[in-house]
Amino acid sequence: MATDALLRLEAVSKRFPGGTLGLDAVDLDIAEGEFLSLLGPSGCGKTTTLRVIAGFEAPTGGTVRLDGRDVTALRPFARPVNTVFQDYALFPHMDVSENVGFGLSLRPIAAGERRRRVADALERVGLADKAGQRVQALSGGQKQRVALARAIVCEPRLLLLDEPLSALDANLREQMQIELKRLQRELGTTFVMVTHDQTEALSISDRIVVMNRGRIEQAASPAELYDRPATRFVASFIGAMNLVPGRVLARDGARSASVATAGMTLTASLDAASSLRAGDRVLAGLRPEDLAIATACTAGAAAGTVEGSVFHGRSLRVHVRLDDDGPELIVDVARGGGAAAPKAGDRVAVALRPGSACALLPADPDGAATAPSA
């Protein structure tokens, strides 16, 4: 793990009463100034991880270090950490300014300095003109901004966000994603966000930690997770992906290989440390947008029959069953352009788009294809 981490979790475990395992020996480094998202389905351990970092939950085992200091046993108020809660947790009897300044009022800070910091925090979140308003009169997005201002006004080293945008509608959520990232860059503060929304995590994170059953499946940049998922779970959880069995034909240098899969010969991108060699069985990951449909079967393409399609706005997600009891592939096809949309029963060919590559994962023991994740 990195030596310059702001926060370090060392073999952190959590077992709840009754024996339920929340975290299983989690190791994680979070760098100074990083925007990191904890991503996964319900019950994966992401919220438990956040609560352990905040001090709301005591780990069963392991160590939490902040700036090299063991803070495992420190109470939440003794840590330089603030949390933005999913339900905002604002005080209804206080106005906006009083809500934002509440944490400062508990500290030995002069009134003038307190007013300056509250005004600065409200300016940063775009609510300088709402300082005297009651929080009940605010919209959901404005309440979220008040909660953010209250969290940053105390100048924490680490800001934790628990599903901060889940209560907002789609348009406002996208706007707040931009605002969150802008605020994080301006402050230079380390943000750790819990979310179950893959698009949200991919949009604003410097790095994403994908969790499943109390363990970390993969921690990487959004592009690395999307292009080179390390496990079958990550491949199926991050976006849509076809997973089909294949075999390595040859290594083409350190970072690529030729793979035979689903009747096609494809190029796969590899990690430089990959030990794969010719003849190895693999699971090939094919993104729907990296595949193309043609009416004639050419070299390197696989023939099949359209089983149906799903309308996705600017594109159609077409389901194709390959010949000879082959796997079902999902392919994204752009609408418009004068070409007729594929329809059920059409005979087509599927090929990898020029310049695209597939991802490679360890083969399933039985060699079976996986139903595509849509």
Coordinates of C-alpha atoms in Angstrom, one line a residue:
M1 CA 0.0 0.0 0.0
A2 CA 1.1 3.6 -0.6
T3 CA 3.2 5.2 2.2
D4 CA 1.8 8.7 1.8
A5 CA -1.9 7.8 2.3
L6 CA -4.0 10.2 4.3
L7 CA -6.3 7.4 5.5
R8 CA -5.3 3.7 5.8
L9 CA -7.5 0.7 6.7
E10 CA -5.4 -2.3 7.7
A11 CA -7.2 -5.6 7.8
V12 CA -10.4 -4.0 9.1
S13 CA -13.1 -6.4 9.9
K14 CA -16.6 -6.0 11.3
R15 CA -18.9 -8.8 12.5
F16 CA -22.3 -7.8 13.8
P17 CA -24.3 -9.4 16.6
G18 CA -25.7 -12.7 15.4
G19 CA -22.6 -13.4 13.4
T20 CA -23.3 -11.4 10.2
L21 CA -20.1 -10.4 8.5
G22 CA -20.0 -6.7 7.5
L23 CA -16.3 -6.3 6.5
D24 CA -13.7 -9.1 5.9
A25 CA -10.1 -7.9 6.4
V26 CA -10.4 -4.8 4.3
D27 CA -7.1 -3.1 3.3
L28 CA -7.4 0.3 1.7
D29 CA -5.3 3.5 1.2
I30 CA -6.9 6.8 0.4
A31 CA -4.6 9.6 -0.8
E32 CA -4.7 13.3 0.2
G33 CA -7.0 15.3 -2.1
E34 CA -8.6 12.2 -3.7
F35 CA -12.3 11.8 -4.6
L36 CA -12.9 8.2 -3.9
S37 CA -16.2 6.3 -4.2
L38 CA -17.2 3.2 -2.4
L39 CA -19.5 1.4 -4.8
G40 CA -21.6 -1.8 -4.6
P41 CA -25.0 -3.3 -4.1
S42 CA -26.9 -3.2 -0.8
G43 CA -25.2 -5.1 1.9
C44 CA -21.8 -5.1 0.3
G45 CA -20.1 -3.3 3.2
K46 CA -19.7 0.2 1.7
T47 CA -21.7 2.0 4.4
T48 CA -20.1 0.0 7.1
T49 CA -16.7 1.0 5.8
L50 CA -17.8 4.7 5.9
R51 CA -19.1 4.4 9.4
V52 CA -15.9 2.7 10.6
I53 CA -13.9 5.6 9.1
A54 CA -16.2 8.2 10.8
G55 CA -16.0 6.4 14.1
F56 CA -19.7 5.6 14.3
E57 CA -18.9 1.9 14.1
A58 CA -16.1 0.1 16.0
P59 CA -14.4 -2.5 13.9
T60 CA -14.1 -6.1 15.2
G61 CA -10.5 -6.2 14.1
G62 CA -7.9 -4.2 12.3
T63 CA -6.6 -0.6 12.4
V64 CA -7.8 2.7 11.1
R65 CA -5.0 5.3 10.6
L66 CA -5.4 8.9 9.7
D67 CA -2.2 10.8 8.8
G68 CA -0.3 7.9 10.3
R69 CA -2.0 8.1 13.6
D70 CA -4.1 5.2 15.0
V71 CA -7.6 6.6 15.3
T72 CA -9.4 3.2 15.7
A73 CA -10.6 3.9 19.2
L74 CA -11.2 7.7 18.8
R75 CA -14.7 9.0 19.1
P76 CA -16.2 10.6 16.0
F77 CA -15.9 14.2 17.4
A78 CA -12.2 13.7 18.1
R79 CA -11.4 12.9 14.4
P80 CA -10.8 15.6 11.7
V81 CA -13.6 14.0 9.7
N82 CA -17.1 15.3 8.8
T83 CA -20.1 13.4 7.3
V84 CA -22.8 14.5 5.0
F85 CA -25.8 12.2 5.6
Q86 CA -28.3 10.8 3.1
D87 CA -31.2 12.6 4.9
Y88 CA -29.2 15.9 5.4
A89 CA -29.8 15.9 9.2
L90 CA -30.5 19.6 9.3
F91 CA -32.0 21.4 12.3
P92 CA -35.5 22.6 11.4
H93 CA -35.6 25.2 14.2
M94 CA -32.5 27.0 12.9
D95 CA -32.0 29.1 9.8
V96 CA -29.5 28.3 7.1
S97 CA -26.6 30.3 8.7
E98 CA -27.2 28.8 12.1
N99 CA -27.3 25.2 10.7
V100 CA -24.0 25.8 8.9
G101 CA -22.3 27.4 11.9
F102 CA -23.5 24.9 14.5
G103 CA -20.3 22.9 14.6
L104 CA -18.2 26.0 14.9
S105 CA -20.3 27.2 17.8
L106 CA -19.1 24.2 19.8
R107 CA -15.5 25.2 19.3
P108 CA -13.5 28.1 20.9
I109 CA -13.7 30.3 17.8
A110 CA -14.3 34.1 17.9
A111 CA -17.8 35.2 16.7
G112 CA -16.3 37.3 13.9
E113 CA -14.2 34.4 12.6
R114 CA -17.3 32.1 12.9
R115 CA -19.4 34.5 10.8
R116 CA -16.6 34.8 8.2
R117 CA -16.3 31.0 7.8
V118 CA -20.0 30.5 7.6
A119 CA -20.3 33.2 4.9
D120 CA -17.4 31.6 2.9
A121 CA -19.0 28.2 3.1
L122 CA -22.3 29.4 1.9
E123 CA -20.6 31.3 -0.9
R124 CA -18.8 28.2 -2.0
V125 CA -22.1 26.2 -2.3
G126 CA -24.0 29.1 -4.0
L127 CA -26.3 29.9 -1.0
A128 CA -25.0 33.2 0.1
D129 CA -28.4 34.8 -0.5
K130 CA -30.2 32.1 1.6
A131 CA -28.4 32.7 4.9
G132 CA -31.4 33.9 6.9
Q133 CA -34.0 31.4 5.5
R134 CA -35.5 28.5 7.4
V135 CA -34.4 25.2 6.0
Q136 CA -38.1 24.0 5.6
A137 CA -38.4 26.6 2.8
L138 CA -35.6 25.2 0.8
S139 CA -35.7 22.7 -2.1
G140 CA -34.0 19.3 -1.9
G141 CA -31.0 20.5 -3.8
Q142 CA -30.7 23.6 -1.6
K143 CA -30.9 21.4 1.6
Q144 CA -28.1 19.3 0.2
R145 CA -26.0 22.4 -0.3
V146 CA -26.6 23.5 3.3
A147 CA -25.5 20.0 4.5
L148 CA -22.3 20.4 2.4
A149 CA -21.6 23.9 3.7
R150 CA -22.1 22.7 7.3
A151 CA -19.6 19.8 6.6
I152 CA -16.9 21.9 5.0
V153 CA -17.1 24.9 7.4
C154 CA -15.1 23.1 10.1
E155 CA -12.3 22.4 7.5
P156 CA -12.1 18.6 8.0
R157 CA -9.2 16.6 6.6
L158 CA -11.6 14.1 5.3
L159 CA -15.2 14.5 4.1
L160 CA -17.5 11.5 4.1
L161 CA -20.7 11.5 2.0
D162 CA -23.3 8.8 2.5
E163 CA -25.5 8.5 -0.7
P164 CA -25.6 12.3 -0.8
L165 CA -27.6 12.6 -4.1
S166 CA -30.0 9.7 -3.8
A167 CA -33.0 11.8 -2.8
L168 CA -32.6 14.2 -5.8
D169 CA -34.3 13.8 -9.2
A170 CA -32.2 12.8 -12.2
N171 CA -31.5 16.3 -13.6
L172 CA -30.7 17.8 -10.2
R173 CA -28.5 14.8 -9.4
E174 CA -26.4 15.4 -12.5
Q175 CA -26.0 19.1 -11.6
M176 CA -25.0 18.3 -8.1
Q177 CA -22.4 15.8 -9.3
I178 CA -20.7 18.7 -11.2
E179 CA -21.0 20.9 -8.1
L180 CA -19.5 18.2 -5.8
K181 CA -16.5 17.7 -8.0
R182 CA -15.9 21.4 -8.3
L183 CA -16.1 21.9 -4.6
Q184 CA -13.7 19.1 -3.9
R185 CA -11.2 20.5 -6.4
E186 CA -11.5 24.0 -4.9
L187 CA -11.0 22.8 -1.3
G188 CA -8.4 20.1 -2.0
T189 CA -10.1 18.1 0.7
T190 CA -10.3 14.3 0.5
F191 CA -13.9 13.1 -0.3
V192 CA -15.1 9.6 0.3
M193 CA -18.6 8.9 -1.1
V194 CA -20.8 5.9 -0.7
T195 CA -23.1 5.2 -3.7
H196 CA -24.9 2.3 -5.4
D197 CA -25.1 4.3 -8.6
Q198 CA -22.4 3.2 -11.1
T199 CA -23.0 6.2 -13.4
E200 CA -22.6 8.6 -10.5
A201 CA -19.4 6.9 -9.3
L202 CA -17.9 6.8 -12.8
S203 CA -18.8 10.5 -13.4
I204 CA -17.0 12.2 -10.5
S205 CA -14.5 9.8 -8.9
D206 CA -10.8 9.8 -9.2
R207 CA -10.9 6.2 -8.0
I208 CA -13.6 3.7 -7.3
V209 CA -13.6 0.9 -4.8
V210 CA -16.0 -1.9 -5.8
M211 CA -17.2 -3.9 -2.8
N212 CA -19.1 -7.2 -2.6
R213 CA -19.9 -9.3 0.5
G214 CA -17.6 -7.3 2.8
R215 CA -14.6 -7.5 0.5
I216 CA -12.9 -5.2 -2.1
E217 CA -13.3 -6.7 -5.5
Q218 CA -11.2 -4.0 -7.3
A219 CA -9.9 -0.5 -6.6
A220 CA -9.0 1.5 -9.7
S221 CA -9.7 4.6 -11.8
P222 CA -13.1 4.7 -13.6
A223 CA -11.5 4.0 -16.9
E224 CA -9.5 1.0 -15.5
L225 CA -12.7 -0.5 -14.0
Y226 CA -14.7 0.0 -17.2
D227 CA -12.0 -1.2 -19.6
R228 CA -10.2 -3.9 -17.5
P229 CA -12.5 -5.2 -14.8
A230 CA -10.5 -7.6 -12.5
T231 CA -13.3 -9.9 -11.6
R232 CA -16.5 -11.3 -13.1
F233 CA -18.5 -9.4 -10.4
V234 CA -16.9 -6.0 -11.4
A235 CA -17.5 -6.8 -15.1
S236 CA -21.2 -7.4 -14.6
F237 CA -21.7 -4.6 -12.1
I238 CA -20.0 -1.7 -13.9
G239 CA -22.1 -1.1 -17.0
A240 CA -23.4 -3.7 -19.5
M241 CA -21.0 -6.5 -20.6
N242 CA -21.2 -9.8 -22.6
L243 CA -19.1 -12.5 -20.9
V244 CA -18.2 -15.4 -23.2
P245 CA -15.6 -18.2 -22.9
G246 CA -12.6 -18.0 -25.1
R247 CA -9.0 -19.1 -25.6
V248 CA -5.8 -17.1 -26.0
L249 CA -4.3 -17.6 -29.5
A250 CA -1.1 -15.5 -29.0
R251 CA 0.4 -12.7 -26.9
D252 CA 0.9 -9.6 -29.0
G253 CA 3.5 -7.8 -26.9
A254 CA 3.2 -7.0 -23.2
R255 CA -0.2 -5.2 -23.3
S256 CA -2.4 -7.2 -25.8
A257 CA -3.3 -10.7 -27.0
S258 CA -5.3 -12.3 -29.7
V259 CA -8.3 -14.3 -28.4
A260 CA -10.7 -16.7 -30.1
T261 CA -14.2 -16.4 -28.7
A262 CA -17.8 -16.7 -29.9
G263 CA -16.7 -17.5 -33.4
M264 CA -14.6 -14.3 -33.6
T265 CA -10.9 -13.5 -33.3
L266 CA -10.5 -10.4 -31.1
T267 CA -7.8 -8.2 -29.7
A268 CA -7.7 -8.0 -25.9
S269 CA -6.0 -5.4 -23.8
L270 CA -3.9 -6.7 -20.9
D271 CA -2.3 -5.5 -17.8
A272 CA 1.5 -5.4 -18.2
A273 CA 1.9 -7.9 -15.4
S274 CA -0.5 -10.4 -17.0
S275 CA 0.8 -14.0 -17.1
L276 CA -1.6 -15.2 -19.8
R277 CA -0.1 -17.2 -22.6
A278 CA -1.2 -19.0 -25.8
G279 CA -3.7 -21.8 -25.1
D280 CA -5.0 -20.4 -21.8
R281 CA -8.8 -20.4 -21.3
V282 CA -10.3 -17.1 -20.5
L283 CA -13.6 -15.2 -20.2
A284 CA -13.8 -12.4 -22.7
G285 CA -15.7 -9.3 -21.8
L286 CA -17.3 -7.4 -24.7
R287 CA -19.0 -4.1 -24.1
P288 CA -22.2 -3.7 -26.2
E289 CA -21.0 -0.3 -27.6
D290 CA -17.8 -2.0 -28.8
L291 CA -19.7 -4.5 -31.0
A292 CA -21.2 -3.8 -34.4
I293 CA -23.9 -5.5 -36.5
A294 CA -23.7 -6.1 -40.2
T295 CA -26.0 -7.9 -42.7
A296 CA -23.2 -9.9 -44.2
C297 CA -20.8 -12.2 -42.4
T298 CA -17.2 -11.1 -43.0
A299 CA -13.9 -12.4 -41.8
G300 CA -13.6 -12.1 -38.0
A301 CA -17.4 -11.8 -37.5
A302 CA -19.9 -14.3 -36.1
A303 CA -23.3 -15.1 -37.6
G304 CA -26.5 -15.1 -35.6
T305 CA -30.2 -14.3 -35.4
V306 CA -31.8 -11.2 -33.8
E307 CA -34.0 -12.2 -30.9
G308 CA -35.3 -8.7 -30.1
S309 CA -34.3 -5.2 -29.1
V310 CA -34.8 -2.7 -26.3
F311 CA -35.3 1.1 -26.9
H312 CA -32.6 3.1 -25.2
G313 CA -33.3 6.6 -26.6
R314 CA -30.5 7.4 -29.0
S315 CA -29.7 3.7 -29.4
L316 CA -31.2 0.2 -29.6
R317 CA -29.9 -2.6 -27.5
V318 CA -30.1 -5.6 -29.8
H319 CA -30.0 -9.2 -28.5
V320 CA -28.4 -11.6 -31.0
R321 CA -28.2 -15.4 -30.5
L322 CA -25.1 -16.7 -32.3
D323 CA -25.3 -19.8 -34.5
D324 CA -24.5 -23.4 -33.4
D325 CA -26.0 -22.9 -29.9
G326 CA -23.7 -20.0 -29.4
P327 CA -24.1 -17.4 -26.6
E328 CA -26.5 -14.4 -26.7
L329 CA -24.7 -11.1 -27.3
I330 CA -26.1 -7.6 -26.7
V331 CA -25.1 -5.0 -29.2
D332 CA -25.8 -1.2 -29.0
V333 CA -26.9 0.1 -32.4
A334 CA -27.3 3.9 -33.0
R335 CA -30.7 5.0 -34.2
G336 CA -31.1 7.0 -37.4
G337 CA -28.6 7.4 -40.2
G338 CA -31.0 5.9 -42.7
A339 CA -30.2 2.2 -41.9
A340 CA -33.1 -0.1 -41.0
A341 CA -33.2 -1.1 -37.4
P342 CA -32.6 -4.8 -36.8
K343 CA -35.7 -6.7 -35.9
A344 CA -36.5 -10.1 -34.4
G345 CA -35.7 -12.9 -36.8
D346 CA -33.2 -11.0 -38.9
R347 CA -30.0 -12.8 -39.9
V348 CA -27.0 -10.7 -38.9
A349 CA -23.3 -10.8 -38.2
V350 CA -21.6 -9.4 -35.1
A351 CA -18.0 -8.1 -35.0
L352 CA -15.8 -6.0 -32.8
R353 CA -15.6 -2.4 -33.9
P354 CA -12.3 -1.2 -35.3
G355 CA -10.0 0.1 -32.6
S356 CA -12.0 -1.6 -29.8
A357 CA -10.7 -4.3 -27.5
C358 CA -12.2 -6.9 -25.2
A359 CA -11.4 -7.4 -21.5
L360 CA -10.1 -10.8 -20.3
L361 CA -11.0 -12.4 -17.0
P362 CA -10.3 -15.9 -15.5
A363 CA -12.3 -18.6 -17.2
D364 CA -15.3 -20.2 -15.4
P365 CA -14.5 -23.8 -14.3
D366 CA -17.3 -25.2 -16.5
G367 CA -16.5 -22.9 -19.4
A368 CA -20.1 -21.7 -19.7
A369 CA -21.1 -18.3 -21.1
T370 CA -22.7 -15.8 -18.8
A371 CA -26.0 -14.1 -19.6
P372 CA -25.1 -10.6 -20.7
S373 CA -25.5 -7.9 -18.0
A374 CA -27.7 -5.1 -19.4

